[in-house]
Amino acid sequence: MILHSLIHTLGSTLRVALLLCMTADAARAESIHVEPVPAQPIHVVTEELPPYNMTRDGVLTGMSTEVVQAVLKQANMQAPIQSMPWARAYDLALHTPNVLIYSITRTAEREHLFKWVGTIAASRWYLYSSASHPVRLLALEDARDWQTATVNEDVGEQYLMARKFQIGQQLQSSNRYAFNYQKLQSGHVDLWISDELNAYYLARQAGDDPARTLVQSLRVPELEDAGGFSMAFSAGTPDTTVQLFQKALDTVRANGTYDAIARKWQ
């Protein structure tokens, strides 16, 4: 009896000690914050939209690209970034899980198509005309009388098409922004809808002074309401991945990295 009682007491003591150890281990685990790691690889896509994203000497660079790279580093993630025509990048992000797209404008029409990370660059949009053939616009409706250059599936084209402008009638669509500056200056179109930094960059790349060759015929404030260009994930991406990138972008903004990148490109 004495031996049986001793064994029972020892067993109870061991169970209590084991329970205390397990409780302590759980408490320590809860105190260590570990960021969630996406279960699937991330594929990052963008387009040639200088100076935000562009290929220079075979290397993808630009203001938005550097911000995205900083966010990836902060999130401790490695992911390939691929530049392609916007329509293709947009289609991938619409239909493929775990795709991150940038620089994309957040509009009401796109709001529920993507999971939004946040703004990475400011933008201002205009309908431009050539200084050699200036077009005076008092309202967007006035642009219906002219031919406007757009980029396939970009936000400028989507904005005009949502307001009943039609490709082949008022709109001439292409796959590259540089083509549109050339078409405007050669007289093949009368207007060009573009972000300001992109328009000025392309003019300078062509050896022109944008202050002398471009006229801001009409500002398009509706394309600026969301604050500029953003990062966004495809709708099929897990929320934990989106939240990880949102936190990383917030950190990049808070620690001064974002401001340093913005000063470099402005």
Short mmCIF file of C-alpha atoms in Angstrom, two decimals:
data_model
loop_
_atom_site.label_atom_id
_atom_site.label_comp_id
_atom_site.label_asym_id
_atom_site.label_seq_id
_atom_site.Cartn_x
_atom_site.Cartn_y
_atom_site.Cartn_z
CA MET A 1 0.00 0.00 0.00
CA ILE A 2 2.76 2.38 0.93
CA LEU A 3 4.58 1.67 -2.36
CA HIS A 4 1.36 2.11 -4.36
CA SER A 5 0.66 5.44 -2.64
CA LEU A 6 4.19 6.64 -3.29
CA ILE A 7 3.95 5.77 -6.98
CA HIS A 8 0.57 7.52 -7.24
CA THR A 9 1.94 10.66 -5.55
CA LEU A 10 5.03 10.70 -7.77
CA GLY A 11 2.86 10.31 -10.89
CA SER A 12 0.63 13.19 -9.88
CA THR A 13 3.66 15.37 -9.21
CA LEU A 14 5.13 14.57 -12.63
CA ARG A 15 1.83 15.35 -14.36
CA VAL A 16 1.62 18.72 -12.62
CA ALA A 17 5.23 19.53 -13.55
CA LEU A 18 4.61 18.53 -17.17
CA LEU A 19 1.48 20.66 -17.32
CA LEU A 20 3.38 23.65 -15.92
CA CYS A 21 6.13 23.19 -18.54
CA MET A 22 3.59 23.00 -21.35
CA THR A 23 1.85 26.14 -20.09
CA ALA A 24 5.15 28.02 -19.89
CA ASP A 25 6.11 26.91 -23.41
CA ALA A 26 2.75 28.08 -24.77
CA ALA A 27 3.15 31.46 -23.07
CA ARG A 28 6.63 31.87 -24.56
CA ALA A 29 5.33 30.94 -28.01
CA GLU A 30 2.56 33.53 -27.76
CA SER A 31 5.08 36.19 -26.77
CA ILE A 32 7.12 35.60 -29.96
CA HIS A 33 5.42 37.29 -32.94
CA VAL A 34 6.10 35.46 -36.18
CA GLU A 35 4.91 37.02 -39.43
CA PRO A 36 2.80 34.67 -41.56
CA VAL A 37 4.62 33.31 -44.60
CA PRO A 38 2.57 32.95 -47.78
CA ALA A 39 1.98 29.28 -48.55
CA GLN A 40 2.21 29.87 -52.31
CA PRO A 41 4.89 31.78 -54.26
CA ILE A 42 4.11 35.37 -55.21
CA HIS A 43 4.32 36.52 -58.83
CA VAL A 44 4.75 40.29 -59.30
CA VAL A 45 3.75 41.94 -62.58
CA THR A 46 3.89 45.46 -63.95
CA GLU A 47 4.29 47.36 -67.22
CA GLU A 48 6.62 49.88 -68.84
CA LEU A 49 5.35 53.12 -67.28
CA PRO A 50 8.40 55.36 -66.82
CA PRO A 51 9.53 56.74 -64.47
CA TYR A 52 7.42 54.55 -62.16
CA ASN A 53 8.36 51.17 -63.64
CA MET A 54 10.69 50.72 -66.59
CA THR A 55 13.46 48.53 -67.94
CA ARG A 56 16.84 50.26 -68.12
CA ASP A 57 19.86 48.36 -69.45
CA GLY A 58 17.97 45.12 -68.97
CA VAL A 59 17.11 45.87 -65.32
CA LEU A 60 13.62 46.71 -64.08
CA THR A 61 13.75 49.94 -62.10
CA GLY A 62 11.72 53.09 -61.39
CA MET A 63 10.15 54.74 -58.37
CA SER A 64 7.28 52.28 -57.93
CA THR A 65 9.57 49.32 -58.56
CA GLU A 66 11.96 50.44 -55.83
CA VAL A 67 9.06 50.81 -53.39
CA VAL A 68 7.78 47.33 -54.22
CA GLN A 69 11.29 45.90 -53.81
CA ALA A 70 11.56 47.61 -50.41
CA VAL A 71 8.21 46.13 -49.37
CA LEU A 72 9.29 42.66 -50.47
CA LYS A 73 12.49 43.01 -48.43
CA GLN A 74 10.58 44.24 -45.38
CA ALA A 75 8.18 41.29 -45.69
CA ASN A 76 11.18 38.94 -46.00
CA MET A 77 9.84 37.75 -49.33
CA GLN A 78 11.54 36.94 -52.60
CA ALA A 79 9.45 37.13 -55.75
CA PRO A 80 10.20 37.64 -59.45
CA ILE A 81 9.00 40.91 -60.98
CA GLN A 82 8.01 40.72 -64.62
CA SER A 83 7.29 43.63 -66.97
CA MET A 84 4.80 43.03 -69.76
CA PRO A 85 2.09 44.86 -71.72
CA TRP A 86 -0.49 46.25 -69.30
CA ALA A 87 -3.43 44.29 -70.74
CA ARG A 88 -1.58 41.01 -70.07
CA ALA A 89 -0.50 42.01 -66.55
CA TYR A 90 -4.03 43.15 -65.76
CA ASP A 91 -5.53 39.90 -67.04
CA LEU A 92 -3.11 37.82 -64.95
CA ALA A 93 -3.97 39.77 -61.83
CA LEU A 94 -7.68 39.41 -62.54
CA HIS A 95 -7.66 35.65 -62.96
CA THR A 96 -4.61 34.15 -61.21
CA PRO A 97 -4.19 33.80 -57.41
CA ASN A 98 -1.09 35.18 -55.65
CA VAL A 99 -0.35 37.81 -58.30
CA LEU A 100 0.75 41.26 -57.14
CA ILE A 101 0.28 44.05 -59.69
CA TYR A 102 1.64 47.61 -59.64
CA SER A 103 1.41 50.55 -60.52
CA ILE A 104 -2.38 50.30 -60.65
CA THR A 105 -4.92 53.07 -60.05
CA ARG A 106 -7.65 52.26 -57.56
CA THR A 107 -11.02 53.15 -59.05
CA ALA A 108 -14.62 52.36 -58.13
CA GLU A 109 -14.82 49.97 -61.08
CA ARG A 110 -11.75 48.06 -59.89
CA GLU A 111 -12.43 48.20 -56.15
CA HIS A 112 -13.88 44.70 -55.79
CA LEU A 113 -11.71 43.09 -58.46
CA PHE A 114 -8.52 43.17 -56.37
CA LYS A 115 -7.26 43.12 -52.79
CA TRP A 116 -5.56 46.47 -52.28
CA VAL A 117 -2.26 46.82 -50.44
CA GLY A 118 -1.84 50.60 -50.58
CA THR A 119 -0.63 53.64 -52.51
CA ILE A 120 3.00 53.66 -53.65
CA ALA A 121 3.22 56.83 -55.82
CA ALA A 122 1.26 60.02 -56.35
CA SER A 123 -0.11 60.79 -59.82
CA ARG A 124 -1.86 63.58 -61.73
CA TRP A 125 -3.79 62.87 -64.91
CA TYR A 126 -4.45 65.11 -67.91
CA LEU A 127 -5.72 65.04 -71.43
CA TYR A 128 -2.75 66.45 -73.33
CA SER A 129 -2.60 68.06 -76.72
CA SER A 130 0.44 69.08 -78.76
CA ALA A 131 1.72 72.63 -78.53
CA SER A 132 1.80 72.65 -82.33
CA HIS A 133 -1.91 71.82 -82.40
CA PRO A 134 -3.39 72.87 -79.03
CA VAL A 135 -6.90 71.72 -78.17
CA ARG A 136 -9.00 73.78 -75.78
CA LEU A 137 -11.32 71.69 -73.60
CA LEU A 138 -13.77 73.12 -71.08
CA ALA A 139 -15.18 69.73 -70.10
CA LEU A 140 -14.64 66.06 -70.89
CA GLU A 141 -17.58 66.09 -73.32
CA ASP A 142 -15.61 68.45 -75.56
CA ALA A 143 -13.05 65.66 -76.14
CA ARG A 144 -15.60 63.64 -78.11
CA ASP A 145 -14.83 65.81 -81.14
CA TRP A 146 -11.18 64.67 -81.17
CA GLN A 147 -9.08 61.52 -81.46
CA THR A 148 -7.47 60.50 -78.14
CA ALA A 149 -4.53 58.12 -77.68
CA THR A 150 -4.90 55.51 -74.91
CA VAL A 151 -3.14 52.37 -73.68
CA ASN A 152 -4.97 49.06 -73.86
CA GLU A 153 -6.85 48.37 -70.59
CA ASP A 154 -5.05 51.09 -68.62
CA VAL A 155 -7.03 53.30 -66.27
CA GLY A 156 -7.17 56.22 -68.70
CA GLU A 157 -8.74 54.08 -71.40
CA GLN A 158 -11.12 52.41 -68.92
CA TYR A 159 -12.15 55.83 -67.61
CA LEU A 160 -13.02 57.14 -71.07
CA MET A 161 -14.74 53.94 -72.17
CA ALA A 162 -16.89 54.00 -69.03
CA ARG A 163 -18.07 57.40 -70.27
CA LYS A 164 -19.06 56.03 -73.68
CA PHE A 165 -15.89 56.89 -75.60
CA GLN A 166 -15.23 54.06 -78.05
CA ILE A 167 -12.07 52.52 -79.48
CA GLY A 168 -12.00 53.04 -83.20
CA GLN A 169 -14.14 56.15 -82.95
CA GLN A 170 -12.86 58.65 -80.37
CA LEU A 171 -10.07 56.44 -79.00
CA GLN A 172 -6.91 54.99 -80.56
CA SER A 173 -5.51 52.24 -78.32
CA SER A 174 -1.91 50.97 -78.25
CA ASN A 175 0.26 48.79 -76.01
CA ARG A 176 2.97 51.32 -75.15
CA TYR A 177 2.87 54.81 -73.68
CA ALA A 178 5.81 55.95 -75.80
CA PHE A 179 3.79 55.24 -78.96
CA ASN A 180 1.13 57.68 -77.81
CA TYR A 181 3.54 60.57 -77.34
CA GLN A 182 4.86 59.91 -80.84
CA LYS A 183 1.33 59.79 -82.28
CA LEU A 184 0.44 63.06 -80.60
CA GLN A 185 3.50 64.89 -81.88
CA SER A 186 3.10 63.50 -85.41
CA GLY A 187 -0.54 64.57 -85.60
CA HIS A 188 -2.01 61.06 -85.76
CA VAL A 189 -4.12 61.89 -82.69
CA ASP A 190 -5.31 65.17 -81.21
CA LEU A 191 -5.27 64.24 -77.51
CA TRP A 192 -3.47 61.86 -75.18
CA ILE A 193 -4.62 60.80 -71.71
CA SER A 194 -1.63 60.28 -69.42
CA ASP A 195 -0.14 60.65 -65.97
CA GLU A 196 1.92 63.85 -65.73
CA LEU A 197 5.29 62.35 -64.74
CA ASN A 198 4.97 59.72 -67.45
CA ALA A 199 4.12 62.32 -70.11
CA TYR A 200 7.00 64.58 -69.16
CA TYR A 201 9.46 61.70 -68.94
CA LEU A 202 8.57 60.44 -72.42
CA ALA A 203 8.87 63.92 -73.88
CA ARG A 204 12.35 64.30 -72.42
CA GLN A 205 13.32 60.83 -73.65
CA ALA A 206 12.38 61.98 -77.14
CA GLY A 207 14.72 64.97 -76.74
CA ASP A 208 11.87 67.45 -76.23
CA ASP A 209 11.09 69.99 -73.56
CA PRO A 210 7.59 69.06 -72.30
CA ALA A 211 6.92 72.67 -71.35
CA ARG A 212 7.27 73.51 -75.06
CA THR A 213 5.68 70.45 -76.70
CA LEU A 214 2.77 69.51 -74.40
CA VAL A 215 -0.40 71.38 -73.46
CA GLN A 216 -2.49 70.27 -70.48
CA SER A 217 -5.87 70.59 -72.16
CA LEU A 218 -7.95 69.14 -69.30
CA ARG A 219 -7.18 67.75 -65.88
CA VAL A 220 -8.87 64.45 -64.91
CA PRO A 221 -9.23 64.64 -61.11
CA GLU A 222 -11.39 61.51 -60.89
CA LEU A 223 -8.29 59.43 -61.61
CA GLU A 224 -6.52 61.03 -58.64
CA ASP A 225 -9.20 60.45 -56.01
CA ALA A 226 -7.56 57.28 -54.66
CA GLY A 227 -4.26 59.10 -54.10
CA GLY A 228 -2.17 57.71 -56.94
CA PHE A 229 -0.71 54.40 -58.09
CA SER A 230 -1.14 51.37 -55.85
CA MET A 231 -0.07 47.79 -55.21
CA ALA A 232 -2.87 45.22 -55.38
CA PHE A 233 -3.22 41.46 -55.17
CA SER A 234 -5.46 39.24 -57.25
CA ALA A 235 -8.76 38.41 -55.59
CA GLY A 236 -7.75 34.77 -55.05
CA THR A 237 -4.79 35.70 -52.84
CA PRO A 238 -5.10 34.75 -49.12
CA ASP A 239 -5.91 37.65 -46.80
CA THR A 240 -2.89 36.77 -44.64
CA THR A 241 -0.59 37.51 -47.59
CA VAL A 242 -2.30 40.83 -48.27
CA GLN A 243 -2.06 41.82 -44.60
CA LEU A 244 1.64 40.93 -44.53
CA PHE A 245 2.30 43.28 -47.44
CA GLN A 246 0.09 46.02 -45.99
CA LYS A 247 2.12 45.94 -42.77
CA ALA A 248 5.39 45.94 -44.73
CA LEU A 249 4.30 48.97 -46.78
CA ASP A 250 3.28 50.81 -43.60
CA THR A 251 6.73 50.09 -42.14
CA VAL A 252 8.53 51.27 -45.29
CA ARG A 253 6.58 54.53 -45.09
CA ALA A 254 7.19 54.95 -41.35
CA ASN A 255 10.94 54.27 -41.34
CA GLY A 256 11.82 56.82 -44.04
CA THR A 257 12.57 54.35 -46.85
CA TYR A 258 9.61 55.50 -48.96
CA ASP A 259 10.51 59.20 -48.67
CA ALA A 260 14.10 58.49 -49.69
CA ILE A 261 12.93 56.65 -52.81
CA ALA A 262 10.43 59.37 -53.71
CA ARG A 263 13.08 62.12 -53.44
CA LYS A 264 15.36 60.15 -55.76
CA TRP A 265 12.80 60.02 -58.57
CA GLN A 266 11.09 63.39 -58.30
#
